[in-house]
Amino acid sequence: MTLTRRDALGLAAGTVAFLTFGGKLAFAAAEETAAAISAFTGGKEPATGKITLDAPEIAENGNTVPVGVTVESPMTADDHVVSVMILAEGNPNPQVATFNFTLMSGTAEAKTRIRLAKTQNVVAIAKMSDGSTYIDKKEVKVTIGGCGG
């Protein structure tokens, strides 16, 4: 196999990019995810329940993984969901999306598509009007990575 000049330049650029990160791929560390959760929850430990994360067990293509969140709430002035954050623990930047809700939302649910670099945990955290927080987590197995994987 013969490399063209263009192929060689692309290979060299990829090598430089790889070496720039100290020979390691740039994926989020568990500490980054924990820090993002702590910042979102105000340092409180989120409880389980009330929030449901809908994500596939296996994603054939990490470029477009459908996820959804639903939070049980009457959405009244005294008891409503303020926001929901979705994180992907193994992505270069773990914070994938944040959804903000108001009383006019009616229900606290959202759907989107995210990119996943590799098999990893997807985490959803809900922040309620009383300051309480709830968490749900699912592992999604990715067969073809979506962030350069």
Short mmCIF file of N, CA, C and O in Angstrom, two decimals:
data_model
loop_
_atom_site.label_atom_id
_atom_site.label_comp_id
_atom_site.label_asym_id
_atom_site.label_seq_id
_atom_site.Cartn_x
_atom_site.Cartn_y
_atom_site.Cartn_z
N MET A 1 0.84 -1.18 0.00
CA MET A 1 0.00 0.00 0.00
C MET A 1 0.89 1.24 0.00
O MET A 1 1.86 1.34 0.74
N THR A 2 0.55 2.20 -0.83
CA THR A 2 1.32 3.42 -0.97
C THR A 2 0.54 4.58 -0.37
O THR A 2 -0.66 4.73 -0.62
N LEU A 3 1.22 5.37 0.44
CA LEU A 3 0.59 6.55 1.03
C LEU A 3 0.79 7.74 0.12
O LEU A 3 1.89 7.99 -0.37
N THR A 4 -0.27 8.49 -0.11
CA THR A 4 -0.15 9.74 -0.84
C THR A 4 0.35 10.81 0.12
O THR A 4 0.36 10.61 1.35
N ARG A 5 0.75 11.94 -0.42
CA ARG A 5 1.21 13.04 0.43
C ARG A 5 0.10 13.46 1.38
O ARG A 5 0.33 13.73 2.55
N ARG A 6 -1.13 13.50 0.87
CA ARG A 6 -2.28 13.90 1.68
C ARG A 6 -2.50 12.91 2.83
O ARG A 6 -2.76 13.31 3.96
N ASP A 7 -2.40 11.60 2.55
CA ASP A 7 -2.55 10.58 3.59
C ASP A 7 -1.47 10.74 4.65
O ASP A 7 -1.72 10.61 5.85
N ALA A 8 -0.26 10.99 4.21
CA ALA A 8 0.87 11.13 5.14
C ALA A 8 0.68 12.34 6.05
O ALA A 8 0.95 12.28 7.25
N LEU A 9 0.20 13.45 5.47
CA LEU A 9 -0.04 14.65 6.29
C LEU A 9 -1.15 14.40 7.30
O LEU A 9 -1.05 14.82 8.45
N GLY A 10 -2.20 13.70 6.89
CA GLY A 10 -3.28 13.37 7.82
C GLY A 10 -2.80 12.47 8.94
O GLY A 10 -3.15 12.65 10.10
N LEU A 11 -1.97 11.50 8.61
CA LEU A 11 -1.41 10.59 9.61
C LEU A 11 -0.53 11.35 10.58
O LEU A 11 -0.59 11.16 11.79
N ALA A 12 0.29 12.25 10.05
CA ALA A 12 1.18 13.05 10.91
C ALA A 12 0.37 13.95 11.84
O ALA A 12 0.67 14.06 13.03
N ALA A 13 -0.68 14.57 11.31
CA ALA A 13 -1.52 15.43 12.14
C ALA A 13 -2.19 14.64 13.24
O ALA A 13 -2.28 15.08 14.39
N GLY A 14 -2.66 13.45 12.91
CA GLY A 14 -3.28 12.59 13.93
C GLY A 14 -2.29 12.18 14.99
O GLY A 14 -2.61 12.14 16.18
N THR A 15 -1.06 11.90 14.59
CA THR A 15 -0.02 11.52 15.55
C THR A 15 0.29 12.67 16.48
O THR A 15 0.42 12.51 17.68
N VAL A 16 0.41 13.89 15.92
CA VAL A 16 0.69 15.07 16.74
C VAL A 16 -0.45 15.30 17.73
O VAL A 16 -0.22 15.56 18.90
N ALA A 17 -1.69 15.19 17.27
CA ALA A 17 -2.84 15.38 18.17
C ALA A 17 -2.82 14.34 19.28
O ALA A 17 -3.10 14.65 20.44
N PHE A 18 -2.47 13.11 18.95
CA PHE A 18 -2.43 12.05 19.95
C PHE A 18 -1.34 12.33 20.97
O PHE A 18 -1.54 12.21 22.17
N LEU A 19 -0.18 12.76 20.49
CA LEU A 19 0.94 13.04 21.40
C LEU A 19 0.69 14.28 22.24
O LEU A 19 1.18 14.39 23.36
N THR A 20 -0.08 15.23 21.72
CA THR A 20 -0.39 16.45 22.45
C THR A 20 -1.10 16.13 23.77
O THR A 20 -0.91 16.79 24.77
N PHE A 21 -1.90 15.08 23.77
CA PHE A 21 -2.61 14.68 24.98
C PHE A 21 -1.80 13.68 25.79
O PHE A 21 -2.33 12.92 26.56
N GLY A 22 -0.48 13.66 25.60
CA GLY A 22 0.39 12.79 26.38
C GLY A 22 0.19 11.32 26.03
O GLY A 22 0.43 10.45 26.85
N GLY A 23 -0.24 11.03 24.81
CA GLY A 23 -0.43 9.64 24.42
C GLY A 23 -1.70 9.03 24.97
O GLY A 23 -1.93 7.85 24.84
N LYS A 24 -2.55 9.83 25.56
CA LYS A 24 -3.81 9.33 26.13
C LYS A 24 -4.98 9.97 25.39
O LYS A 24 -4.91 11.12 24.99
N LEU A 25 -6.03 9.21 25.21
CA LEU A 25 -7.23 9.78 24.62
C LEU A 25 -7.90 10.70 25.64
O LEU A 25 -7.88 10.43 26.84
N ALA A 26 -8.48 11.76 25.16
CA ALA A 26 -9.08 12.76 26.05
C ALA A 26 -10.51 12.39 26.40
O ALA A 26 -11.44 12.81 25.75
N PHE A 27 -10.69 11.56 27.41
CA PHE A 27 -12.01 11.21 27.90
C PHE A 27 -12.16 11.74 29.32
O PHE A 27 -11.19 11.87 30.06
N ALA A 28 -13.38 12.04 29.70
CA ALA A 28 -13.65 12.59 31.02
C ALA A 28 -13.27 11.58 32.10
O ALA A 28 -13.49 10.39 31.95
N ALA A 29 -12.71 12.08 33.14
CA ALA A 29 -12.38 11.24 34.28
C ALA A 29 -13.58 11.20 35.22
O ALA A 29 -14.46 12.06 35.17
N ALA A 30 -13.61 10.18 36.05
CA ALA A 30 -14.70 10.06 37.02
C ALA A 30 -14.76 11.30 37.91
O ALA A 30 -15.85 11.71 38.33
N GLU A 31 -13.61 11.92 38.16
CA GLU A 31 -13.57 13.11 39.01
C GLU A 31 -14.32 14.28 38.36
O GLU A 31 -15.00 15.04 39.03
N GLU A 32 -14.19 14.41 37.02
CA GLU A 32 -14.89 15.48 36.31
C GLU A 32 -16.40 15.30 36.40
O GLU A 32 -17.14 16.26 36.60
N THR A 33 -16.84 14.06 36.25
CA THR A 33 -18.26 13.77 36.33
C THR A 33 -18.77 14.04 37.74
O THR A 33 -19.82 14.67 37.93
N ALA A 34 -18.03 13.58 38.73
CA ALA A 34 -18.42 13.81 40.13
C ALA A 34 -18.47 15.30 40.44
O ALA A 34 -19.37 15.77 41.14
N ALA A 35 -17.51 16.06 39.92
CA ALA A 35 -17.49 17.51 40.15
C ALA A 35 -18.69 18.19 39.50
O ALA A 35 -19.29 19.09 40.09
N ALA A 36 -19.06 17.75 38.30
CA ALA A 36 -20.22 18.32 37.62
C ALA A 36 -21.50 18.01 38.39
O ALA A 36 -22.38 18.88 38.53
N ILE A 37 -21.61 16.79 38.90
CA ILE A 37 -22.79 16.42 39.69
C ILE A 37 -22.84 17.24 40.97
O ILE A 37 -23.89 17.77 41.34
N SER A 38 -21.71 17.38 41.63
CA SER A 38 -21.66 18.15 42.87
C SER A 38 -22.03 19.61 42.64
O SER A 38 -22.77 20.21 43.44
N ALA A 39 -21.55 20.18 41.56
CA ALA A 39 -21.88 21.58 41.24
C ALA A 39 -23.37 21.73 40.96
O ALA A 39 -24.00 22.69 41.40
N PHE A 40 -23.95 20.77 40.25
CA PHE A 40 -25.37 20.83 39.90
C PHE A 40 -26.26 20.65 41.13
O PHE A 40 -27.30 21.31 41.25
N THR A 41 -25.85 19.76 42.04
CA THR A 41 -26.68 19.46 43.21
C THR A 41 -26.36 20.34 44.42
O THR A 41 -26.99 20.20 45.46
N GLY A 42 -25.37 21.21 44.29
CA GLY A 42 -24.98 22.03 45.43
C GLY A 42 -24.26 21.22 46.49
O GLY A 42 -24.31 21.56 47.67
N GLY A 43 -23.62 20.13 46.09
CA GLY A 43 -22.88 19.29 47.02
C GLY A 43 -23.72 18.23 47.72
O GLY A 43 -23.20 17.44 48.48
N LYS A 44 -25.02 18.22 47.45
CA LYS A 44 -25.90 17.22 48.08
C LYS A 44 -25.79 15.90 47.34
O LYS A 44 -25.61 15.86 46.12
N GLU A 45 -25.95 14.82 48.07
CA GLU A 45 -25.97 13.48 47.46
C GLU A 45 -27.36 13.24 46.89
O GLU A 45 -28.35 13.25 47.61
N PRO A 46 -27.47 13.03 45.56
CA PRO A 46 -28.80 12.81 44.99
C PRO A 46 -29.39 11.47 45.41
O PRO A 46 -28.67 10.48 45.56
N ALA A 47 -30.69 11.45 45.60
CA ALA A 47 -31.41 10.23 45.96
C ALA A 47 -31.86 9.52 44.68
O ALA A 47 -31.88 10.12 43.60
N THR A 48 -32.21 8.26 44.81
CA THR A 48 -32.78 7.54 43.67
C THR A 48 -34.29 7.68 43.71
O THR A 48 -34.88 7.95 44.76
N GLY A 49 -34.92 7.50 42.57
CA GLY A 49 -36.36 7.64 42.48
C GLY A 49 -36.76 8.92 41.80
O GLY A 49 -35.93 9.79 41.54
N LYS A 50 -38.00 9.06 41.46
CA LYS A 50 -38.64 10.20 40.81
C LYS A 50 -38.16 10.46 39.38
O LYS A 50 -38.92 10.92 38.57
N ILE A 51 -36.90 10.19 39.07
CA ILE A 51 -36.40 10.44 37.71
C ILE A 51 -36.16 9.11 37.01
O ILE A 51 -35.64 8.16 37.62
N THR A 52 -36.56 9.04 35.76
CA THR A 52 -36.35 7.84 34.96
C THR A 52 -35.58 8.23 33.70
O THR A 52 -36.01 9.11 32.95
N LEU A 53 -34.46 7.58 33.49
CA LEU A 53 -33.64 7.78 32.30
C LEU A 53 -33.97 6.67 31.32
O LEU A 53 -33.90 5.49 31.66
N ASP A 54 -34.33 7.04 30.12
CA ASP A 54 -34.62 6.07 29.06
C ASP A 54 -33.48 6.12 28.06
O ASP A 54 -33.29 7.15 27.38
N ALA A 55 -32.70 5.06 28.00
CA ALA A 55 -31.57 4.96 27.08
C ALA A 55 -31.47 3.52 26.61
O ALA A 55 -31.80 2.60 27.36
N PRO A 56 -30.98 3.30 25.39
CA PRO A 56 -30.88 1.93 24.90
C PRO A 56 -29.77 1.17 25.63
O PRO A 56 -28.79 1.77 26.07
N GLU A 57 -29.95 -0.13 25.75
CA GLU A 57 -28.91 -0.96 26.35
C GLU A 57 -27.71 -1.04 25.41
O GLU A 57 -26.56 -1.02 25.85
N ILE A 58 -27.98 -1.12 24.10
CA ILE A 58 -26.92 -1.18 23.09
C ILE A 58 -27.19 -0.10 22.05
O ILE A 58 -28.30 0.01 21.53
N ALA A 59 -26.17 0.70 21.75
CA ALA A 59 -26.25 1.70 20.69
C ALA A 59 -25.31 1.26 19.58
O ALA A 59 -24.11 1.16 19.79
N GLU A 60 -25.89 0.97 18.42
CA GLU A 60 -25.06 0.51 17.30
C GLU A 60 -24.15 1.61 16.79
O GLU A 60 -23.10 1.34 16.24
N ASN A 61 -24.56 2.87 16.95
CA ASN A 61 -23.77 3.99 16.48
C ASN A 61 -23.75 5.05 17.57
O ASN A 61 -24.79 5.61 17.90
N GLY A 62 -22.59 5.35 18.09
CA GLY A 62 -22.47 6.34 19.16
C GLY A 62 -22.70 7.77 18.72
O GLY A 62 -22.79 8.68 19.54
N ASN A 63 -22.81 8.01 17.40
CA ASN A 63 -23.03 9.37 16.91
C ASN A 63 -24.42 9.90 17.21
O ASN A 63 -24.62 11.10 17.27
N THR A 64 -25.38 9.01 17.40
CA THR A 64 -26.75 9.46 17.61
C THR A 64 -27.49 8.45 18.49
O THR A 64 -28.13 7.54 18.00
N VAL A 65 -27.37 8.65 19.78
CA VAL A 65 -27.98 7.76 20.76
C VAL A 65 -29.21 8.46 21.36
O VAL A 65 -29.08 9.51 21.97
N PRO A 66 -30.40 7.88 21.18
CA PRO A 66 -31.60 8.52 21.73
C PRO A 66 -31.68 8.33 23.25
O PRO A 66 -31.48 7.23 23.76
N VAL A 67 -31.92 9.41 23.97
CA VAL A 67 -32.12 9.34 25.42
C VAL A 67 -33.32 10.21 25.78
O VAL A 67 -33.63 11.19 25.09
N GLY A 68 -33.96 9.83 26.85
CA GLY A 68 -35.09 10.61 27.35
C GLY A 68 -35.11 10.59 28.86
O GLY A 68 -34.57 9.66 29.48
N VAL A 69 -35.66 11.61 29.45
CA VAL A 69 -35.81 11.66 30.91
C VAL A 69 -37.25 12.05 31.23
O VAL A 69 -37.86 12.86 30.54
N THR A 70 -37.76 11.46 32.30
CA THR A 70 -39.07 11.79 32.83
C THR A 70 -38.93 11.91 34.34
O THR A 70 -38.30 11.06 34.97
N VAL A 71 -39.50 12.96 34.89
CA VAL A 71 -39.45 13.17 36.33
C VAL A 71 -40.88 13.23 36.86
O VAL A 71 -41.72 13.97 36.34
N GLU A 72 -41.16 12.43 37.89
CA GLU A 72 -42.47 12.44 38.53
C GLU A 72 -42.61 13.72 39.36
O GLU A 72 -41.84 13.93 40.30
N SER A 73 -43.53 14.56 38.97
CA SER A 73 -43.75 15.81 39.69
C SER A 73 -45.11 16.37 39.31
O SER A 73 -45.50 16.31 38.14
N PRO A 74 -45.85 16.95 40.28
CA PRO A 74 -47.13 17.57 39.95
C PRO A 74 -46.96 18.89 39.19
O PRO A 74 -47.92 19.41 38.65
N MET A 75 -45.75 19.41 39.14
CA MET A 75 -45.43 20.68 38.47
C MET A 75 -46.33 21.81 38.97
O MET A 75 -46.90 22.58 38.20
N THR A 76 -46.42 21.91 40.30
CA THR A 76 -47.15 23.00 40.95
C THR A 76 -46.15 24.00 41.50
O THR A 76 -44.94 23.73 41.53
N ALA A 77 -46.63 25.13 41.96
CA ALA A 77 -45.74 26.16 42.51
C ALA A 77 -44.92 25.63 43.68
O ALA A 77 -43.77 26.02 43.88
N ASP A 78 -45.51 24.73 44.47
CA ASP A 78 -44.83 24.20 45.64
C ASP A 78 -43.94 23.00 45.35
O ASP A 78 -43.05 22.69 46.13
N ASP A 79 -44.19 22.32 44.24
CA ASP A 79 -43.46 21.08 43.95
C ASP A 79 -43.29 20.92 42.43
O ASP A 79 -44.21 20.47 41.75
N HIS A 80 -42.13 21.34 41.95
CA HIS A 80 -41.88 21.20 40.52
C HIS A 80 -40.39 20.94 40.24
O HIS A 80 -39.54 21.14 41.10
N VAL A 81 -40.14 20.50 39.03
CA VAL A 81 -38.77 20.25 38.59
C VAL A 81 -38.21 21.56 38.04
O VAL A 81 -38.84 22.23 37.23
N VAL A 82 -37.01 21.90 38.51
CA VAL A 82 -36.35 23.12 38.04
C VAL A 82 -35.51 22.80 36.80
O VAL A 82 -35.60 23.49 35.80
N SER A 83 -34.69 21.75 36.90
CA SER A 83 -33.85 21.39 35.76
C SER A 83 -33.39 19.94 35.85
O SER A 83 -33.42 19.33 36.91
N VAL A 84 -32.97 19.43 34.70
CA VAL A 84 -32.44 18.07 34.59
C VAL A 84 -31.14 18.16 33.80
O VAL A 84 -31.09 18.81 32.75
N MET A 85 -30.10 17.52 34.30
CA MET A 85 -28.82 17.49 33.60
C MET A 85 -28.52 16.05 33.19
O MET A 85 -28.74 15.12 33.96
N ILE A 86 -28.01 15.89 31.97
CA ILE A 86 -27.58 14.59 31.47
C ILE A 86 -26.07 14.62 31.30
O ILE A 86 -25.53 15.57 30.73
N LEU A 87 -25.42 13.58 31.81
CA LEU A 87 -23.96 13.45 31.69
C LEU A 87 -23.61 12.12 31.05
O LEU A 87 -24.32 11.13 31.24
N ALA A 88 -22.50 12.09 30.35
CA ALA A 88 -21.94 10.86 29.79
C ALA A 88 -20.55 10.71 30.37
O ALA A 88 -19.64 11.48 30.04
N GLU A 89 -20.38 9.75 31.26
CA GLU A 89 -19.15 9.62 32.05
C GLU A 89 -17.89 9.43 31.22
O GLU A 89 -16.81 9.80 31.66
N GLY A 90 -17.99 8.84 30.03
CA GLY A 90 -16.79 8.55 29.26
C GLY A 90 -16.54 9.47 28.09
O GLY A 90 -15.65 9.21 27.29
N ASN A 91 -17.30 10.54 27.95
CA ASN A 91 -17.09 11.48 26.86
C ASN A 91 -15.99 12.48 27.22
O ASN A 91 -15.72 12.71 28.40
N PRO A 92 -15.40 13.14 26.20
CA PRO A 92 -14.38 14.14 26.50
C PRO A 92 -14.89 15.24 27.42
O PRO A 92 -14.17 15.72 28.27
N ASN A 93 -16.14 15.64 27.25
CA ASN A 93 -16.79 16.58 28.16
C ASN A 93 -18.04 15.87 28.68
O ASN A 93 -18.95 15.61 27.90
N PRO A 94 -18.10 15.55 29.97
CA PRO A 94 -19.21 14.73 30.47
C PRO A 94 -20.58 15.42 30.43
O PRO A 94 -21.60 14.75 30.35
N GLN A 95 -20.65 16.74 30.48
CA GLN A 95 -21.94 17.44 30.50
C GLN A 95 -22.51 17.48 29.10
O GLN A 95 -22.02 18.18 28.23
N VAL A 96 -23.56 16.71 28.89
CA VAL A 96 -24.16 16.57 27.56
C VAL A 96 -25.28 17.57 27.34
O VAL A 96 -25.34 18.24 26.31
N ALA A 97 -26.21 17.68 28.29
CA ALA A 97 -27.36 18.56 28.11
C ALA A 97 -27.94 18.94 29.46
O ALA A 97 -27.84 18.19 30.43
N THR A 98 -28.55 20.12 29.51
CA THR A 98 -29.31 20.55 30.68
C THR A 98 -30.65 21.09 30.17
O THR A 98 -30.69 21.92 29.27
N PHE A 99 -31.72 20.58 30.76
CA PHE A 99 -33.07 21.01 30.41
C PHE A 99 -33.64 21.79 31.59
O PHE A 99 -33.58 21.32 32.72
N ASN A 100 -34.18 22.97 31.32
CA ASN A 100 -34.80 23.79 32.35
C ASN A 100 -36.31 23.75 32.16
O ASN A 100 -36.80 23.82 31.03
N PHE A 101 -37.02 23.66 33.29
CA PHE A 101 -38.48 23.56 33.26
C PHE A 101 -39.11 24.71 34.05
O PHE A 101 -38.49 25.26 34.95
N THR A 102 -40.34 25.03 33.69
CA THR A 102 -41.13 26.01 34.44
C THR A 102 -42.48 25.37 34.74
O THR A 102 -42.78 24.28 34.24
N LEU A 103 -43.29 26.06 35.50
CA LEU A 103 -44.63 25.54 35.79
C LEU A 103 -45.43 25.37 34.51
O LEU A 103 -46.27 24.48 34.39
N MET A 104 -45.15 26.19 33.52
CA MET A 104 -45.87 26.13 32.25
C MET A 104 -45.45 24.92 31.41
O MET A 104 -46.10 24.61 30.41
N SER A 105 -44.40 24.22 31.82
CA SER A 105 -43.98 23.02 31.09
C SER A 105 -45.04 21.93 31.17
O SER A 105 -45.13 21.09 30.28
N GLY A 106 -45.78 21.93 32.26
CA GLY A 106 -46.84 20.92 32.43
C GLY A 106 -46.32 19.59 32.90
O GLY A 106 -46.78 19.07 33.91
N THR A 107 -45.39 19.02 32.19
CA THR A 107 -44.73 17.78 32.61
C THR A 107 -43.23 17.98 32.50
O THR A 107 -42.75 18.80 31.70
N ALA A 108 -42.51 17.23 33.29
CA ALA A 108 -41.05 17.32 33.26
C ALA A 108 -40.50 16.12 32.50
O ALA A 108 -40.18 15.08 33.08
N GLU A 109 -40.45 16.26 31.19
CA GLU A 109 -39.86 15.22 30.38
C GLU A 109 -39.21 15.85 29.16
O GLU A 109 -39.63 16.90 28.68
N ALA A 110 -38.15 15.19 28.70
CA ALA A 110 -37.41 15.68 27.55
C ALA A 110 -36.75 14.51 26.83
O ALA A 110 -36.43 13.49 27.46
N LYS A 111 -36.57 14.68 25.53
CA LYS A 111 -35.89 13.67 24.72
C LYS A 111 -34.89 14.37 23.82
O LYS A 111 -35.13 15.50 23.38
N THR A 112 -33.79 13.70 23.58
CA THR A 112 -32.77 14.24 22.69
C THR A 112 -31.92 13.09 22.17
O THR A 112 -32.14 11.93 22.53
N ARG A 113 -30.97 13.41 21.34
CA ARG A 113 -29.99 12.43 20.87
C ARG A 113 -28.63 12.95 21.28
O ARG A 113 -28.36 14.15 21.17
N ILE A 114 -27.80 12.04 21.77
CA ILE A 114 -26.47 12.44 22.24
C ILE A 114 -25.41 11.61 21.54
O ILE A 114 -25.70 10.57 20.94
N ARG A 115 -24.16 12.07 21.63
CA ARG A 115 -23.03 11.33 21.11
C ARG A 115 -22.32 10.66 22.28
O ARG A 115 -22.09 11.28 23.32
N LEU A 116 -21.97 9.40 22.08
CA LEU A 116 -21.22 8.66 23.08
C LEU A 116 -19.95 8.14 22.44
O LEU A 116 -19.99 7.50 21.40
N ALA A 117 -18.83 8.40 23.08
CA ALA A 117 -17.53 8.02 22.53
C ALA A 117 -17.28 6.53 22.64
O ALA A 117 -16.58 5.96 21.81
N LYS A 118 -17.84 5.90 23.66
CA LYS A 118 -17.57 4.49 23.92
C LYS A 118 -18.64 3.97 24.88
O LYS A 118 -19.51 4.72 25.31
N THR A 119 -18.58 2.69 25.21
CA THR A 119 -19.49 2.12 26.20
C THR A 119 -19.26 2.85 27.52
O THR A 119 -18.12 3.01 27.97
N GLN A 120 -20.35 3.31 28.13
CA GLN A 120 -20.21 4.12 29.34
C GLN A 120 -21.56 4.29 30.04
O GLN A 120 -22.60 3.92 29.49
N ASN A 121 -21.50 4.87 31.22
CA ASN A 121 -22.72 5.21 31.96
C ASN A 121 -23.23 6.56 31.50
O ASN A 121 -22.46 7.51 31.35
N VAL A 122 -24.54 6.63 31.30
CA VAL A 122 -25.22 7.90 31.06
C VAL A 122 -25.99 8.19 32.34
O VAL A 122 -26.65 7.32 32.90
N VAL A 123 -25.87 9.42 32.84
CA VAL A 123 -26.44 9.80 34.13
C VAL A 123 -27.41 10.95 33.93
O VAL A 123 -27.13 11.88 33.18
N ALA A 124 -28.57 10.88 34.59
CA ALA A 124 -29.53 11.98 34.59
C ALA A 124 -29.80 12.40 36.03
O ALA A 124 -29.98 11.55 36.90
N ILE A 125 -29.76 13.70 36.27
CA ILE A 125 -29.99 14.23 37.61
C ILE A 125 -31.06 15.31 37.53
O ILE A 125 -30.98 16.20 36.69
N ALA A 126 -32.06 15.21 38.41
CA ALA A 126 -33.13 16.20 38.46
C ALA A 126 -32.97 17.06 39.71
O ALA A 126 -32.68 16.55 40.79
N LYS A 127 -33.16 18.36 39.53
CA LYS A 127 -33.15 19.30 40.65
C LYS A 127 -34.57 19.81 40.84
O LYS A 127 -35.19 20.32 39.90
N MET A 128 -35.09 19.64 42.06
CA MET A 128 -36.47 20.00 42.36
C MET A 128 -36.54 21.39 43.00
O MET A 128 -35.53 21.92 43.48
N SER A 129 -37.74 21.97 43.03
CA SER A 129 -37.94 23.31 43.57
C SER A 129 -37.61 23.42 45.06
O SER A 129 -37.24 24.48 45.55
N ASP A 130 -37.71 22.30 45.79
CA ASP A 130 -37.38 22.33 47.23
C ASP A 130 -35.90 22.09 47.49
O ASP A 130 -35.48 21.98 48.64
N GLY A 131 -35.10 21.98 46.43
CA GLY A 131 -33.66 21.78 46.58
C GLY A 131 -33.23 20.32 46.55
O GLY A 131 -32.04 20.03 46.49
N SER A 132 -34.17 19.40 46.59
CA SER A 132 -33.81 17.99 46.55
C SER A 132 -33.36 17.60 45.14
O SER A 132 -33.72 18.26 44.16
N THR A 133 -32.57 16.54 45.06
CA THR A 133 -32.06 16.08 43.77
C THR A 133 -32.23 14.57 43.68
O THR A 133 -32.17 13.85 44.69
N TYR A 134 -32.43 14.10 42.45
CA TYR A 134 -32.64 12.68 42.19
C TYR A 134 -31.79 12.26 41.00
O TYR A 134 -31.54 13.05 40.10
N ILE A 135 -31.36 10.99 41.03
CA ILE A 135 -30.44 10.50 40.01
C ILE A 135 -30.90 9.16 39.44
O ILE A 135 -31.52 8.36 40.15
N ASP A 136 -30.62 8.95 38.18
CA ASP A 136 -30.79 7.66 37.53
C ASP A 136 -29.61 7.47 36.60
O ASP A 136 -29.07 8.44 36.06
N LYS A 137 -29.19 6.23 36.42
CA LYS A 137 -27.99 5.93 35.64
C LYS A 137 -28.21 4.66 34.83
O LYS A 137 -28.81 3.71 35.33
N LYS A 138 -27.74 4.66 33.59
CA LYS A 138 -27.84 3.49 32.72
C LYS A 138 -26.52 3.31 31.99
O LYS A 138 -25.92 4.28 31.54
N GLU A 139 -26.09 2.06 31.84
CA GLU A 139 -24.92 1.79 31.01
C GLU A 139 -25.40 1.57 29.58
O GLU A 139 -26.35 0.84 29.34
N VAL A 140 -24.74 2.24 28.64
CA VAL A 140 -25.05 2.09 27.22
C VAL A 140 -23.82 1.50 26.55
O VAL A 140 -22.73 2.09 26.62
N LYS A 141 -24.00 0.34 25.92
CA LYS A 141 -22.90 -0.30 25.21
C LYS A 141 -22.87 0.25 23.79
O LYS A 141 -23.85 0.18 23.06
N VAL A 142 -21.74 0.82 23.40
CA VAL A 142 -21.59 1.45 22.08
C VAL A 142 -20.73 0.56 21.21
O VAL A 142 -19.62 0.18 21.59
N THR A 143 -21.24 0.21 20.02
CA THR A 143 -20.47 -0.64 19.12
C THR A 143 -19.58 0.17 18.19
O THR A 143 -18.49 -0.27 17.84
N ILE A 144 -20.02 1.39 17.79
CA ILE A 144 -19.20 2.30 16.99
C ILE A 144 -19.22 3.64 17.69
O ILE A 144 -20.26 4.25 17.84
N GLY A 145 -18.05 4.11 18.15
CA GLY A 145 -17.96 5.35 18.92
C GLY A 145 -18.35 6.58 18.13
O GLY A 145 -18.16 6.64 16.92
N GLY A 146 -18.87 7.59 18.84
CA GLY A 146 -19.33 8.80 18.19
C GLY A 146 -18.47 10.01 18.39
O GLY A 146 -18.70 11.04 17.79
N CYS A 147 -17.45 9.94 19.23
CA CYS A 147 -16.58 11.09 19.47
C CYS A 147 -15.17 10.75 19.02
O CYS A 147 -14.20 10.89 19.77
N GLY A 148 -15.04 10.25 17.83
CA GLY A 148 -13.73 9.90 17.31
C GLY A 148 -13.29 8.52 17.72
O GLY A 148 -12.14 8.14 17.50
N GLY A 149 -14.19 7.72 18.34
CA GLY A 149 -13.82 6.39 18.81
C GLY A 149 -14.08 5.32 17.80
O GLY A 149 -14.65 5.45 16.79
#
